[in-house]
PDB file of C-alpha atoms in Angstrom:
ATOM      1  CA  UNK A   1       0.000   0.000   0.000  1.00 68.00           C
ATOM      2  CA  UNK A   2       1.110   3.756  -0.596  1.00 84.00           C
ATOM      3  CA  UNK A   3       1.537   5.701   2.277  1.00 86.00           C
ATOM      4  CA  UNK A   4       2.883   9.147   2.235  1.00 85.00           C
ATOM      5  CA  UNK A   5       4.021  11.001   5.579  1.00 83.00           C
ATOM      6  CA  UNK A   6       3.837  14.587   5.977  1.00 88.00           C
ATOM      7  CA  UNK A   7       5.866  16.660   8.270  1.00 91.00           C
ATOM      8  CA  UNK A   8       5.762  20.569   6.917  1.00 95.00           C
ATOM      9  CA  UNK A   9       8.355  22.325   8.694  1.00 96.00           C
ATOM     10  CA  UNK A  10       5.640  24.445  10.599  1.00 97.00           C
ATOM     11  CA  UNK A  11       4.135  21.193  11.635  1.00 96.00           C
ATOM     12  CA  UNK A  12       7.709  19.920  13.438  1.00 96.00           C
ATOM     13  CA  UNK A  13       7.713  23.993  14.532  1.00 97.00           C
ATOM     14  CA  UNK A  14       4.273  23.429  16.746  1.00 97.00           C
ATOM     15  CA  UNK A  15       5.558  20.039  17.959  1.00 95.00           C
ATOM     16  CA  UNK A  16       9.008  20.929  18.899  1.00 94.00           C
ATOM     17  CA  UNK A  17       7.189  23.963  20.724  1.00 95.00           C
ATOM     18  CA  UNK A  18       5.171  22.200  22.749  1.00 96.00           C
ATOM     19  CA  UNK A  19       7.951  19.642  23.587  1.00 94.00           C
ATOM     20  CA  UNK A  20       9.920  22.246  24.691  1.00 93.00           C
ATOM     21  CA  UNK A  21       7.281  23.751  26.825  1.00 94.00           C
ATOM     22  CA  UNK A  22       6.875  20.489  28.488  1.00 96.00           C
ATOM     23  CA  UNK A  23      10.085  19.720  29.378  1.00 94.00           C
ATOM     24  CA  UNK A  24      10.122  16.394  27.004  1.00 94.00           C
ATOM     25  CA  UNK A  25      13.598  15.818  25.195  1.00 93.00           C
ATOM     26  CA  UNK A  26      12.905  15.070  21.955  1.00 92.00           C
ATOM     27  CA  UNK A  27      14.279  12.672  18.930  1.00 94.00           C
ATOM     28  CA  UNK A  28      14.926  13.805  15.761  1.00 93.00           C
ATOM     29  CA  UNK A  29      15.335  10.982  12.841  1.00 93.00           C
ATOM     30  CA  UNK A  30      16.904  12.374  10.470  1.00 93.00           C
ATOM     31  CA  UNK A  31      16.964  10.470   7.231  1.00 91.00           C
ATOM     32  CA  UNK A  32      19.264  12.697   4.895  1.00 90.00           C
ATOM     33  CA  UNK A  33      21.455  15.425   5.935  1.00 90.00           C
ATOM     34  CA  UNK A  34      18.738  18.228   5.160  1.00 93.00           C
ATOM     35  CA  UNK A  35      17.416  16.614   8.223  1.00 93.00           C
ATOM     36  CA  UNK A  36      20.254  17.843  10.370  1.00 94.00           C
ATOM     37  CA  UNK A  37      20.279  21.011   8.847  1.00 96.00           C
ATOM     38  CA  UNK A  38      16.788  21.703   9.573  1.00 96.00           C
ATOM     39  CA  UNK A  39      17.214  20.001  13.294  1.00 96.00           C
ATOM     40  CA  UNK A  40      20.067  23.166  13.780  1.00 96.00           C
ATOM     41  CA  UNK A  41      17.841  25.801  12.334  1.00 97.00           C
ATOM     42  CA  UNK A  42      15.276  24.544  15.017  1.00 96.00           C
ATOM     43  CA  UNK A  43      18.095  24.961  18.014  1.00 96.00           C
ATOM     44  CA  UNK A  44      18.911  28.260  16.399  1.00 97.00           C
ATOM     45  CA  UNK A  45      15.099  28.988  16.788  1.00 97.00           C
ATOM     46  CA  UNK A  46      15.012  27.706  20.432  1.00 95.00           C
ATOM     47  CA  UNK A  47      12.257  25.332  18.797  1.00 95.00           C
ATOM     48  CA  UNK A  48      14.726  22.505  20.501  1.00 93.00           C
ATOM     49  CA  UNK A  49      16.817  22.319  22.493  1.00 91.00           C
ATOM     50  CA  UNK A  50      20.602  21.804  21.545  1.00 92.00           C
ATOM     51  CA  UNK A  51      20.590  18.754  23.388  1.00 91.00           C
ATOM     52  CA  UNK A  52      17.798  16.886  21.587  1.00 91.00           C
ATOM     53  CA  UNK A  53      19.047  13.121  20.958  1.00 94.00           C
ATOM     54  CA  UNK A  54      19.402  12.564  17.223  1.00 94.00           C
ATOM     55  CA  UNK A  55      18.781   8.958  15.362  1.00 94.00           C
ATOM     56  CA  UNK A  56      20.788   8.803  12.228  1.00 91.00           C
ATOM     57  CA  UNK A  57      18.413   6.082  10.103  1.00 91.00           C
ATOM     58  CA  UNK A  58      20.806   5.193   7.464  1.00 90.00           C
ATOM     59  CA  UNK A  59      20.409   2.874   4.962  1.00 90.00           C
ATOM     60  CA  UNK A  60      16.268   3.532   4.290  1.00 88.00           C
ATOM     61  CA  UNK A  61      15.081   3.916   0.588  1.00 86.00           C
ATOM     62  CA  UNK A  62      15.808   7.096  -0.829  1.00 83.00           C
ATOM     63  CA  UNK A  63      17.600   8.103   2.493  1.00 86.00           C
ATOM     64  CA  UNK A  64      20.727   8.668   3.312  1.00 86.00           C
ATOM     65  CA  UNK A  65      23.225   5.632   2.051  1.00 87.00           C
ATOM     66  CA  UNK A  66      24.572   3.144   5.126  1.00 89.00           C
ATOM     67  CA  UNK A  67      28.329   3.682   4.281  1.00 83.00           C
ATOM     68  CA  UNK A  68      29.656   6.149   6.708  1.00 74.00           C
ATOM     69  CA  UNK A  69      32.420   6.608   4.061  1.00 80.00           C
ATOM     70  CA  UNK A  70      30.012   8.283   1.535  1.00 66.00           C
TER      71      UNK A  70
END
């Protein structure tokens, strides 16, 4: 089955908002490295904070290859 999910960046704004307000340390998955970039812009924003755990999932389709070397 096709299955699409949607995250807008306003979307992970709200959410990262009201984890912050709530004290909950979040997780970011980030499956390509525009994922990383975006998880700094949100520190930058103090949407996060800077020491919100990060999951590298490497290796997905149409993610981010699982060779460290590339």
């Amino acid at each position: 089955a096709d299955y699409v999910m949607t995250n807008t960046p306003g979307m992970l704004r709200a959410m990262g908002g009201i984890m912050t307000a709530l004290g909950v340390k979040p997780e970011i998955e980030a499956f390509d490295t525009g994922h990383l970039w975006f998880a700094k812009q949100l520190v930058e924003e103090k949407v996060l904070d800077p020491d919100a755990l990060v999951q590298l999932c490497m290796g997905v389709p149409w993610g981010a290859p699982d060779d460290l070397n590339t």
